[in-house]
CSV table of C-alpha atoms in Angstrom, one decimal:
chain,number,residue,atom,x,y,z
A,100,MET,CA,91.3,107.3,82.3
A,101,THR,CA,88.7,104.7,81.6
A,102,ALA,CA,88.9,100.9,81.1
A,103,LEU,CA,89.9,99.4,77.7
A,104,ASP,CA,87.2,99.6,75.1
A,105,LEU,CA,85.7,96.1,74.4
A,106,SER,CA,86.8,96.6,70.7
A,107,SER,CA,90.4,96.5,71.8
A,108,PRO,CA,92.1,93.1,71.5
A,109,VAL,CA,93.8,91.7,74.6
A,110,ALA,CA,96.7,89.3,74.5
A,111,VAL,CA,97.8,86.7,77.1
A,112,VAL,CA,101.3,85.3,76.8
A,113,GLY,CA,101.8,82.0,78.6
A,114,THR,CA,99.1,79.4,78.5
A,115,GLY,CA,99.4,77.5,81.8
A,116,THR,CA,96.6,77.5,84.4
A,117,MET,CA,96.9,81.2,85.2
A,118,GLY,CA,97.3,82.3,81.6
A,119,GLN,CA,94.2,80.4,80.5
A,120,GLY,CA,92.2,81.7,83.5
A,121,ILE,CA,93.1,85.4,82.7
A,122,ALA,CA,92.3,84.8,79.0
A,123,GLN,CA,88.9,83.4,80.0
A,124,VAL,CA,88.2,86.4,82.2
A,125,ALA,CA,89.0,88.9,79.3
A,126,LEU,CA,87.0,86.8,76.9
A,127,VAL,CA,83.9,86.6,78.9
A,128,ALA,CA,84.1,90.3,79.5
A,129,GLY,CA,83.8,90.8,75.8
A,130,HIS,CA,87.3,91.3,74.4
A,131,SER,CA,88.9,89.5,71.5
A,132,VAL,CA,91.8,87.5,73.0
A,133,ARG,CA,95.0,86.4,71.4
A,134,LEU,CA,96.8,83.5,73.1
A,135,TYR,CA,100.5,83.1,72.6
A,136,ASP,CA,103.0,80.5,74.0
A,137,ALA,CA,106.6,80.0,73.0
A,138,VAL,CA,106.0,76.3,72.8
A,139,PRO,CA,104.4,75.4,69.5
A,140,GLY,CA,100.9,74.0,69.7
A,141,ARG,CA,100.3,75.0,73.3
A,142,ALA,CA,98.2,78.1,72.4
A,143,ARG,CA,95.9,76.0,70.4
A,144,ASP,CA,95.6,73.4,73.2
A,145,ALA,CA,94.9,76.2,75.6
A,146,ALA,CA,92.2,77.6,73.4
A,147,ALA,CA,90.5,74.2,73.3
A,148,ALA,CA,90.7,73.9,77.1
A,149,ILE,CA,89.1,77.3,77.5
A,150,GLY,CA,86.4,76.4,75.1
A,151,ALA,CA,85.7,73.3,77.1
A,152,ARG,CA,85.3,75.4,80.3
A,153,LEU,CA,82.9,77.7,78.5
A,154,ASP,CA,80.9,74.6,77.6
A,155,ARG,CA,80.7,73.7,81.3
A,156,LEU,CA,79.5,77.3,82.1
A,157,VAL,CA,76.7,76.8,79.7
A,158,GLU,CA,75.8,73.4,81.3
A,159,LYS,CA,75.7,75.2,84.7
A,160,GLU,CA,73.5,78.0,83.2
A,161,ARG,CA,76.2,80.6,84.0
A,162,LEU,CA,76.6,81.5,80.3
A,163,THR,CA,74.2,81.3,77.4
A,164,ALA,CA,75.1,79.2,74.4
A,165,ALA,CA,75.0,82.3,72.2
A,166,ASP,CA,77.5,84.1,74.4
A,167,ARG,CA,79.7,81.0,74.5
A,168,ASP,CA,79.7,80.8,70.7
A,169,ALA,CA,80.5,84.5,70.4
A,170,ALA,CA,83.4,84.1,72.9
A,171,ARG,CA,84.8,81.2,71.0
A,172,GLY,CA,84.8,83.3,67.9
A,173,ARG,CA,86.9,86.0,69.7
A,174,LEU,CA,89.6,83.6,70.9
A,175,LEU,CA,92.5,83.3,68.6
A,176,PRO,CA,95.7,81.3,69.1
A,177,ALA,CA,98.8,83.2,67.9
A,178,GLU,CA,101.9,81.6,66.4
A,179,SER,CA,104.2,84.6,66.9
A,180,LEU,CA,104.5,87.7,69.0
A,181,ALA,CA,104.0,89.8,65.8
A,182,GLU,CA,100.3,88.7,65.8
A,183,LEU,CA,99.9,90.8,69.0
A,184,ALA,CA,100.8,94.0,67.3
A,185,ASP,CA,97.3,95.6,67.5
A,186,CYS,CA,96.5,94.6,71.1
A,187,SER,CA,95.8,97.4,73.7
A,188,LEU,CA,96.9,95.2,76.6
A,189,VAL,CA,99.3,92.3,76.9
A,190,VAL,CA,99.4,90.2,80.1
A,191,GLU,CA,102.2,87.7,80.7
A,192,ALA,CA,101.8,84.6,82.8
A,193,VAL,CA,105.1,82.8,82.0
A,194,LEU,CA,107.8,81.2,84.1
A,195,GLU,CA,108.6,83.0,87.4
A,196,ARG,CA,112.1,84.0,86.3
A,197,LEU,CA,113.2,87.6,86.0
A,198,ASP,CA,115.4,87.1,83.0
A,199,VAL,CA,112.6,85.3,81.1
A,200,LYS,CA,110.1,88.0,81.8
A,201,GLN,CA,112.4,90.8,80.9
A,202,GLU,CA,113.4,89.2,77.6
A,203,LEU,CA,109.7,88.7,76.8
A,204,PHE,CA,108.8,92.4,77.4
A,205,ARG,CA,111.8,93.7,75.5
A,206,ALA,CA,110.5,91.7,72.5
A,207,LEU,CA,107.0,92.9,73.0
A,208,GLU,CA,108.1,96.5,73.2
A,209,ASP,CA,109.4,96.2,69.6
A,210,VAL,CA,106.0,94.8,68.4
A,211,VAL,CA,103.1,96.6,70.1
A,212,ASP,CA,102.1,100.3,69.8
A,213,GLU,CA,103.4,102.9,72.2
A,214,ASP,CA,100.0,103.2,74.0
A,215,CYS,CA,99.7,99.4,74.6
A,216,LEU,CA,99.5,98.6,78.3
A,217,LEU,CA,102.0,95.9,79.4
A,218,ALA,CA,101.3,93.9,82.5
A,219,THR,CA,102.8,91.0,84.5
A,220,ASN,CA,100.9,88.5,86.6
A,221,THR,CA,104.0,87.8,88.7
A,222,SER,CA,103.3,86.9,92.3
A,223,SER,CA,106.8,86.9,93.7
A,224,LEU,CA,109.1,89.0,91.5
A,225,SER,CA,109.6,92.8,91.6
A,226,VAL,CA,107.4,94.6,89.1
A,227,THR,CA,110.0,97.4,89.1
A,228,ALA,CA,112.8,95.0,88.2
A,229,ILE,CA,110.8,93.4,85.3
A,230,GLY,CA,109.8,96.8,84.0
A,231,GLY,CA,113.4,98.1,84.4
A,232,ALA,CA,114.3,96.3,81.1
A,233,LEU,CA,111.8,98.4,79.1
A,234,ARG,CA,112.5,101.7,77.2
A,235,ASN,CA,109.1,103.0,78.5
A,236,ALA,CA,108.5,101.5,82.0
A,237,GLY,CA,105.7,104.0,82.6
A,238,ARG,CA,103.2,101.8,80.8
A,239,PHE,CA,104.2,98.7,82.7
A,240,VAL,CA,102.1,97.5,85.7
A,241,GLY,CA,101.5,94.4,87.8
A,242,LEU,CA,98.1,92.6,87.4
A,243,HIS,CA,98.2,89.9,90.0
A,244,PHE,CA,95.2,87.6,89.6
A,245,PHE,CA,94.5,84.8,92.1
A,246,ASN,CA,94.0,81.2,91.1
A,247,PRO,CA,91.5,80.2,89.7
A,248,ALA,CA,91.3,83.6,88.0
A,249,PRO,CA,87.8,83.1,86.6
A,250,LEU,CA,86.4,82.4,90.1
A,251,LEU,CA,88.4,84.5,92.5
A,252,PRO,CA,87.4,88.2,92.5
A,253,LEU,CA,90.6,89.9,93.7
A,254,VAL,CA,93.2,91.5,91.5
A,255,GLU,CA,96.2,93.3,92.9
A,256,VAL,CA,97.1,96.3,90.7
A,257,VAL,CA,100.8,96.9,91.4
A,258,SER,CA,102.6,100.1,90.5
A,259,GLY,CA,106.3,99.7,89.9
A,260,PHE,CA,108.7,102.5,90.8
A,261,ALA,CA,108.4,103.9,87.2
A,262,THR,CA,104.7,103.1,86.5
A,263,ASP,CA,102.7,106.1,85.4
A,264,VAL,CA,99.6,106.9,87.4
A,265,THR,CA,97.6,106.9,84.2
A,266,SER,CA,98.7,103.3,83.4
A,267,ALA,CA,97.9,102.1,86.9
A,268,THR,CA,94.5,103.8,86.8
A,269,ARG,CA,93.8,102.3,83.4
A,270,ALA,CA,94.7,98.8,84.7
A,271,TYR,CA,92.6,99.3,87.8
A,272,GLU,CA,89.5,100.3,85.8
A,273,MET,CA,90.0,97.5,83.3
A,274,ALA,CA,90.0,94.9,86.1
A,275,ARG,CA,86.8,96.4,87.5
A,276,ALA,CA,85.2,96.4,84.1
A,277,TRP,CA,86.1,92.7,83.9
A,278,GLY,CA,84.0,92.1,87.0
A,279,LYS,CA,86.9,91.8,89.4
A,280,THR,CA,87.6,93.7,92.7
A,281,PRO,CA,90.9,95.5,92.2
A,282,VAL,CA,93.1,96.9,95.0
A,283,ALA,CA,95.9,99.3,94.4
A,284,CYS,CA,99.3,98.7,95.9
A,285,ALA,CA,102.9,99.7,95.6
A,286,ASP,CA,105.6,97.3,94.4
A,287,THR,CA,106.7,95.7,97.7
A,288,PRO,CA,107.7,92.0,98.3
A,289,GLY,CA,104.6,89.9,98.3
A,290,PHE,CA,102.4,92.9,97.4
A,291,ILE,CA,99.5,93.0,99.8
A,292,VAL,CA,98.2,89.4,100.3
A,293,ASN,CA,101.5,87.5,100.2
A,294,ARG,CA,103.2,90.0,102.5
A,295,ILE,CA,100.5,90.3,105.2
A,296,ALA,CA,99.5,86.6,105.1
A,297,ARG,CA,102.9,85.2,106.1
A,298,PRO,CA,102.2,85.0,109.8
A,299,PHE,CA,99.1,82.9,109.2
A,300,TYR,CA,101.4,80.1,108.1
A,301,ALA,CA,104.5,81.0,110.1
A,302,GLU,CA,102.8,81.1,113.5
A,303,ALA,CA,101.0,77.8,113.0
A,304,PHE,CA,104.3,76.2,112.0
A,305,ALA,CA,106.1,77.8,115.0
A,306,VAL,CA,103.5,76.3,117.4
A,307,TYR,CA,104.1,72.9,115.8
A,308,GLU,CA,107.9,73.3,116.0
A,309,ALA,CA,107.5,74.1,119.7
A,310,GLN,CA,105.7,70.8,120.0
A,311,ALA,CA,102.8,72.6,121.6
A,312,ALA,CA,100.2,71.0,119.3
A,313,ASP,CA,99.8,68.8,116.2
A,314,PRO,CA,98.7,70.0,112.8
A,315,ALA,CA,95.2,68.7,113.1
A,316,THR,CA,94.6,70.5,116.4
A,317,ILE,CA,96.2,73.8,115.2
A,318,ASP,CA,94.1,73.7,112.0
A,319,ALA,CA,90.9,73.0,114.0
A,320,VAL,CA,91.6,75.9,116.4
A,321,LEU,CA,92.2,78.3,113.5
A,322,ARG,CA,88.9,77.2,111.8
A,323,GLU,CA,86.6,76.6,114.7
A,324,CYS,CA,87.9,79.3,117.1
A,325,GLY,CA,89.6,81.8,114.8
A,326,GLY,CA,86.9,81.7,112.1
A,327,PHE,CA,89.4,81.1,109.3
A,328,ARG,CA,88.1,79.1,106.3
A,329,MET,CA,91.0,76.6,106.4
A,330,GLY,CA,93.8,75.9,108.8
A,331,ALA,CA,97.4,76.7,107.9
A,332,PHE,CA,98.5,73.1,107.4
A,333,GLU,CA,95.5,72.0,105.2
A,334,LEU,CA,95.8,75.3,103.2
A,335,THR,CA,99.5,74.9,102.4
A,336,ASP,CA,98.8,71.3,101.4
A,337,LEU,CA,96.2,72.6,99.0
A,338,ILE,CA,98.5,75.4,97.7
A,339,GLY,CA,101.5,73.0,97.5
A,340,GLN,CA,104.2,73.0,100.1
A,341,ASP,CA,106.8,73.8,97.5
A,342,VAL,CA,104.9,76.7,96.2
A,343,ASN,CA,104.0,78.2,99.6
A,344,GLU,CA,107.6,77.7,100.9
A,345,SER,CA,109.0,79.3,97.7
A,346,VAL,CA,106.8,82.4,98.1
A,347,THR,CA,107.8,82.7,101.8
A,348,HIS,CA,111.5,82.3,100.9
A,349,SER,CA,111.1,84.9,98.1
A,350,VAL,CA,109.5,87.5,100.5
A,351,TRP,CA,112.1,86.8,103.2
A,352,GLN,CA,115.0,87.3,100.8
A,353,ALA,CA,113.4,90.4,99.2
A,354,PHE,CA,113.1,92.0,102.7
A,355,PHE,CA,116.9,91.3,103.2
A,356,GLN,CA,116.2,88.2,105.4
A,357,ASP,CA,114.0,90.1,107.9
A,358,VAL,CA,113.3,87.7,110.7
A,359,ARG,CA,109.6,88.6,110.7
A,360,PHE,CA,109.3,86.8,107.3
A,361,ALA,CA,111.7,83.9,108.1
A,362,PRO,CA,110.7,80.5,106.5
A,363,SER,CA,109.9,77.4,108.6
A,364,LEU,CA,112.5,74.7,109.0
A,365,ALA,CA,109.7,72.1,109.4
A,366,GLN,CA,108.2,73.2,106.1
A,367,ARG,CA,111.6,73.0,104.4
A,368,ARG,CA,112.1,69.5,105.6
A,369,LEU,CA,108.6,68.6,104.3
A,370,VAL,CA,109.5,70.0,100.8
A,371,GLU,CA,112.9,68.3,100.8
A,372,SER,CA,111.1,65.0,101.5
A,373,GLY,CA,108.9,65.4,98.4
A,374,ARG,CA,105.7,65.8,100.5
A,375,HIS,CA,104.3,68.7,98.6
A,376,GLY,CA,100.7,68.3,99.7
A,377,ARG,CA,97.6,67.1,97.8
A,378,LYS,CA,99.3,67.0,94.4
A,379,SER,CA,101.9,64.6,95.7
A,380,GLY,CA,99.5,62.5,97.8
A,381,HIS,CA,101.2,63.5,101.1
A,382,GLY,CA,102.0,66.8,102.8
A,383,TRP,CA,101.3,67.6,106.4
A,384,TYR,CA,98.5,65.1,105.9
A,385,ASP,CA,98.3,61.8,104.1
A,386,TYR,CA,96.0,61.9,101.0
A,387,GLY,CA,96.2,58.2,100.1
A,388,ASP,CA,93.1,56.3,99.3
A,389,ASP,CA,93.0,54.5,102.6
A,390,ALA,CA,94.4,57.3,104.7
A,391,GLU,CA,92.4,58.6,107.7
A,392,ARG,CA,92.4,62.2,108.5
A,393,PRO,CA,93.8,62.7,112.0
A,394,GLU,CA,91.4,64.1,114.6
A,395,PRO,CA,92.3,67.2,116.6
A,396,HIS,CA,93.0,66.8,120.3
A,397,THR,CA,89.8,67.2,122.2
A,398,ALA,CA,89.7,67.1,126.0
A,399,GLU,CA,87.6,64.5,127.9
A,400,LYS,CA,84.4,65.6,129.6
A,401,ALA,CA,85.0,67.6,132.7
A,402,GLN,CA,82.8,69.1,135.5
A,403,ALA,CA,81.8,72.7,135.0
A,404,PRO,CA,82.8,75.0,137.9
A,405,ALA,CA,80.1,75.9,140.4
A,406,TYR,CA,80.7,79.6,139.7
A,407,VAL,CA,83.2,82.0,138.3
A,408,VAL,CA,84.4,85.5,139.3
A,409,ALA,CA,84.9,87.9,136.5
A,410,GLU,CA,87.6,90.5,137.1
A,411,GLY,CA,87.7,93.5,134.8
A,412,ASP,CA,85.6,93.8,131.6
A,413,LEU,CA,87.3,90.8,129.9
A,414,GLY,CA,88.1,93.0,126.9
A,415,PRO,CA,87.8,91.1,123.6
A,416,ALA,CA,86.3,88.2,125.6
A,417,SER,CA,83.5,90.2,127.2
A,418,GLU,CA,80.9,88.1,125.4
A,419,LEU,CA,81.8,85.2,127.5
A,420,LEU,CA,80.0,86.7,130.5
A,421,ALA,CA,76.6,86.4,128.8
A,422,LEU,CA,77.4,82.9,127.6
A,423,VAL,CA,78.5,81.7,131.1
A,424,ARG,CA,75.2,83.1,132.6
A,425,GLU,CA,73.2,81.5,129.8
A,426,ALA,CA,74.8,78.1,130.7
A,427,GLY,CA,73.5,78.5,134.2
A,428,ILE,CA,76.8,79.1,135.9
A,429,PRO,CA,76.7,82.0,138.4
A,430,VAL,CA,79.0,84.9,137.6
A,431,ARG,CA,80.3,87.1,140.4
A,432,GLU,CA,81.8,90.3,139.0
A,433,ASP,CA,84.6,92.2,140.6
A,434,GLU,CA,84.3,95.8,139.3
A,435,GLU,CA,87.9,96.6,139.9
A,436,ASP,CA,90.0,96.5,136.8
A,437,HIS,CA,92.4,93.6,137.5
A,438,GLY,CA,92.6,92.5,133.9
A,439,THR,CA,91.0,90.2,131.5
A,440,ARG,CA,90.4,87.0,133.5
A,441,PHE,CA,88.1,84.7,135.4
A,442,ILE,CA,88.8,83.4,138.9
A,443,LEU,CA,87.8,79.8,139.3
A,444,PRO,CA,86.6,78.1,142.5
A,445,SER,CA,90.0,76.4,142.9
A,446,GLY,CA,91.5,79.9,143.1
A,447,GLY,CA,93.2,79.4,139.7
A,448,GLN,CA,92.9,82.0,137.0
A,449,LEU,CA,91.5,81.7,133.4
A,450,VAL,CA,93.1,84.4,131.3
A,451,LEU,CA,92.7,85.5,127.7
A,452,ALA,CA,95.9,84.9,125.7
A,453,ASP,CA,98.2,87.9,126.1
A,454,GLY,CA,101.7,87.0,124.9
A,455,GLN,CA,102.7,85.7,128.3
A,456,THR,CA,103.1,82.1,129.5
A,457,SER,CA,101.3,80.1,132.2
A,458,VAL,CA,104.6,79.0,133.8
A,459,GLU,CA,105.3,82.5,134.9
A,460,PHE,CA,102.3,82.7,137.2
A,461,ARG,CA,100.8,80.7,139.9
A,462,ASP,CA,98.0,78.5,138.7
A,463,VAL,CA,97.0,80.2,135.4
A,464,VAL,CA,95.2,78.6,132.4
A,465,TYR,CA,95.2,80.7,129.2
A,466,PHE,CA,92.3,80.6,126.6
A,467,ASP,CA,92.7,81.7,123.0
A,468,LEU,CA,91.2,84.6,121.1
A,469,ALA,CA,88.1,83.7,119.2
A,470,LEU,CA,86.5,85.5,116.2
A,471,ASP,CA,83.1,85.1,117.9
A,472,TYR,CA,82.9,83.4,121.2
A,473,ARG,CA,79.2,82.6,120.7
A,474,LYS,CA,79.7,81.0,117.3
A,475,ALA,CA,83.0,79.3,118.1
A,476,THR,CA,82.7,75.5,118.3
A,477,ARG,CA,86.2,75.0,119.8
A,478,ILE,CA,88.4,76.8,122.3
A,479,ALA,CA,92.1,76.2,122.9
A,480,LEU,CA,93.5,76.2,126.4
A,481,SER,CA,97.1,76.2,127.5
A,482,ALA,CA,98.7,75.4,130.8
A,483,SER,CA,102.1,74.7,132.3
A,484,GLN,CA,103.4,71.6,134.1
A,485,ASP,CA,102.9,73.6,137.3
A,486,THR,CA,99.2,74.4,136.7
A,487,SER,CA,96.9,72.6,139.2
A,488,PRO,CA,95.0,69.7,137.6
A,489,GLY,CA,91.9,71.0,139.3
A,490,THR,CA,92.2,74.4,137.8
A,491,LEU,CA,92.7,73.0,134.3
A,492,SER,CA,89.7,70.7,134.8
A,493,GLU,CA,87.5,73.6,135.8
A,494,ALA,CA,88.6,75.6,132.8
A,495,ILE,CA,87.9,72.7,130.5
A,496,GLY,CA,84.5,72.1,132.1
A,497,LEU,CA,83.6,75.8,131.9
A,498,PHE,CA,84.0,75.9,128.1
A,499,GLN,CA,82.4,72.5,127.6
A,500,ALA,CA,79.4,73.9,129.5
A,501,LEU,CA,79.2,76.6,126.8
A,502,GLY,CA,78.9,73.9,124.1
A,503,LYS,CA,82.6,74.1,123.0
A,504,ASP,CA,85.0,71.4,122.2
A,505,VAL,CA,88.3,72.1,124.1
A,506,SER,CA,91.8,71.5,122.9
A,507,VAL,CA,94.6,71.7,125.4
A,508,ILE,CA,97.9,72.8,123.9
A,509,GLY,CA,101.4,73.5,125.3
A,510,ASP,CA,102.4,76.6,127.1
A,511,VAL,CA,103.3,78.8,124.2
A,512,PRO,CA,103.0,82.6,124.5
A,513,GLY,CA,100.1,84.0,122.4
A,514,MET,CA,98.7,80.5,121.8
A,515,ILE,CA,97.4,80.1,118.2
A,516,VAL,CA,94.8,82.6,117.1
A,517,ALA,CA,95.9,85.5,119.3
A,518,ARG,CA,99.6,85.5,118.1
A,519,THR,CA,98.5,85.0,114.5
A,520,VAL,CA,96.0,87.9,114.5
A,521,ALA,CA,98.4,90.2,116.4
A,522,ARG,CA,101.1,89.7,113.8
A,523,VAL,CA,98.7,90.1,110.8
A,524,VAL,CA,97.4,93.4,112.3
A,525,ASP,CA,101.0,94.6,112.8
A,526,LEU,CA,102.1,93.9,109.3
A,527,ALA,CA,99.0,95.6,108.0
A,528,HIS,CA,99.7,98.8,110.0
A,529,ASP,CA,103.3,98.7,108.8
A,530,ALA,CA,102.2,98.3,105.2
A,531,VAL,CA,100.0,101.4,105.4
A,532,ALA,CA,102.7,103.5,107.1
A,533,LYS,CA,105.1,102.6,104.3
A,534,GLY,CA,102.6,103.5,101.5
A,535,VAL,CA,102.0,100.0,100.3
A,536,ALA,CA,98.2,100.3,100.2
A,537,THR,CA,95.3,101.9,102.0
A,538,GLU,CA,93.5,100.3,105.1
A,539,GLU,CA,90.4,99.7,103.0
A,540,ASP,CA,92.3,98.0,100.2
A,541,ILE,CA,94.3,95.8,102.6
A,542,ASP,CA,91.1,94.7,104.3
A,543,THR,CA,89.5,93.9,101.0
A,544,ALA,CA,92.6,92.0,99.8
A,545,MET,CA,92.8,89.8,102.8
A,546,ARG,CA,89.1,89.0,102.8
A,547,LEU,CA,89.0,88.2,99.1
A,548,GLY,CA,92.5,86.9,98.5
A,549,VAL,CA,92.8,84.5,101.3
A,550,ASN,CA,89.2,84.3,102.7
A,551,TYR,CA,90.1,85.9,106.1
A,552,PRO,CA,86.9,86.3,108.2
A,553,LEU,CA,87.9,89.9,108.9
A,554,GLY,CA,90.4,92.3,107.4
A,555,PRO,CA,93.4,93.2,109.7
A,556,PHE,CA,92.0,96.7,110.4
A,557,GLU,CA,88.5,95.2,111.1
A,558,TRP,CA,90.2,92.9,113.6
A,559,SER,CA,92.1,95.9,115.0
A,560,ARG,CA,89.0,98.0,115.6
A,561,ARG,CA,87.1,95.1,117.1
A,562,LEU,CA,89.9,94.2,119.5
A,563,GLY,CA,91.0,97.7,120.6
A,564,ARG,CA,93.8,99.9,119.5
A,565,ASN,CA,96.2,98.6,122.1
A,566,TRP,CA,95.5,94.9,121.9
A,567,ALA,CA,97.9,93.8,119.1
A,568,TYR,CA,100.7,96.0,120.4
A,569,SER,CA,100.3,94.6,123.9
A,570,VAL,CA,100.3,91.0,122.8
A,571,LEU,CA,103.4,91.5,120.5
A,572,ASP,CA,105.3,93.5,123.2
A,573,ASP,CA,104.8,90.5,125.6
A,574,LEU,CA,105.8,88.0,122.9
A,575,HIS,CA,108.9,90.1,122.1
A,576,LEU,CA,110.0,90.0,125.7
A,577,ARG,CA,109.9,86.2,125.6
A,578,ASP,CA,111.4,85.9,122.1
A,579,PRO,CA,113.8,88.9,121.6
A,580,SER,CA,114.9,87.7,118.1
A,581,GLY,CA,112.9,90.5,116.5
A,582,ARG,CA,110.2,88.2,115.1
A,583,TYR,CA,107.6,89.7,117.4
A,584,ALA,CA,108.9,93.2,117.8
A,585,PRO,CA,105.9,95.6,117.2
A,586,SER,CA,106.4,97.9,114.2
A,587,LEU,CA,106.8,101.6,114.8
A,588,ALA,CA,103.5,102.1,113.0
A,589,LEU,CA,101.7,99.8,115.5
A,590,TYR,CA,103.5,101.6,118.4
A,591,ARG,CA,102.3,104.9,117.1
A,592,HIS,CA,98.8,103.6,116.7
A,593,ALA,CA,98.7,102.3,120.3
A,594,TYR,CA,100.4,105.4,121.8
A,595,ALA,CA,98.1,107.8,120.0
A,596,SER,CA,95.2,106.0,121.7
A,597,ASP,CA,96.8,106.3,125.1
A,598,LYS,CA,97.3,110.1,124.6
A,599,ARG,CA,93.7,110.6,123.7
A,600,GLU,CA,92.7,108.7,126.8
A,601,GLY,CA,94.8,111.0,128.9
A,602,THR,CA,97.5,108.6,130.0
A,603,THR,CA,101.3,109.0,129.5
A,604,SER,CA,104.2,106.8,130.1
């Protein structure tokens, strides 16, 4: 099954931001586009707004004047659903209410031909439930574009329980013909991106709720150490706290209040206070004209240790050995596999975040996972009240000697980046095991949909098969609520690795 022929008209119902964006994508691809909105006059206003955006594309030399004029000639506001009768595809982008969408598609089914593909751009409702109102749910599919649709490449092509394979394939090829990068997924709460991205927000909020660090510090660590484009607090301020919290709540409810997807009480209070982020002028941060952005906690200058002893191969942090030597600090290596850690001159230990806490051990400082220790500009450390000041000072000085800013946070298991990545990896493995999507499509969706530096399976391969399971298993022992319990899929993944390496337990 191929994509829609360019001679086939496409309709978009709902002319808000998403509806206009989808219409612009179809229009620039070469289709005639019919715009319909239930509110009189809105379709014409939307057509004018799209025309203005096409003008800006010409000004930026991304579109020729001739192509703009041709596109304008193909854009037609519709005053009734009946005017969509000859369309080969209808995409809705109306209010996120199941009854509203079902009513719309029942009406459309009486208007369009039998071979017209019907699609919803829902981000939070069940595609199966919306399609359940149709006589022929086989031609119904989810086409989840990301905002702004003309700019962001990802489209999640969602098959409901009754969606025909031919319809899903047709939608997939159409998205690709429109210049998008489609990924195929089953109808699951949150689809791919909004399901697997929940820990990115949830773990940052959990660290904040534990009073281990402030939003500016957590965001800085996620960006400068984890390699994420934005931190969780600034990103949710951009999305809108009300929107982000609503999606989280929807996914949590759809998974029958699974604790792994539980909303944040701190975010709930923020929403209740009307602090919805940039659009309201205040969220986690103040966006007033005179407001100053808070700075992340950065440790004062400390003396670098005279030497370090490296025990084991340091696992995901092995690159630090070369960096320490390049900084002129002697490294003494203990070939015995004692684990991923440095021994400092004070006798204290510097250990990669593993899901345990500093207070459990004598004189231990933890350091967080980094996407790339060479390129990272900030490293987070955690220590308990029992950690020797000398050990903490040596740990700070060591990373400062490597050219890093250092943020010291509270003694929370898994710190910031490590716990976040471990949970994202786990949800990704769980999604593949349950037939939601392929590993390749999940990695693509998370890189393009939310700008992750690596897809979950790319992280998993880089960190080792056992890494995420080990971190979550330790976290689960310290928080047995089930939030950190590794999935059966991740357990199987780690156990299979052990068997191949000849170990049993």
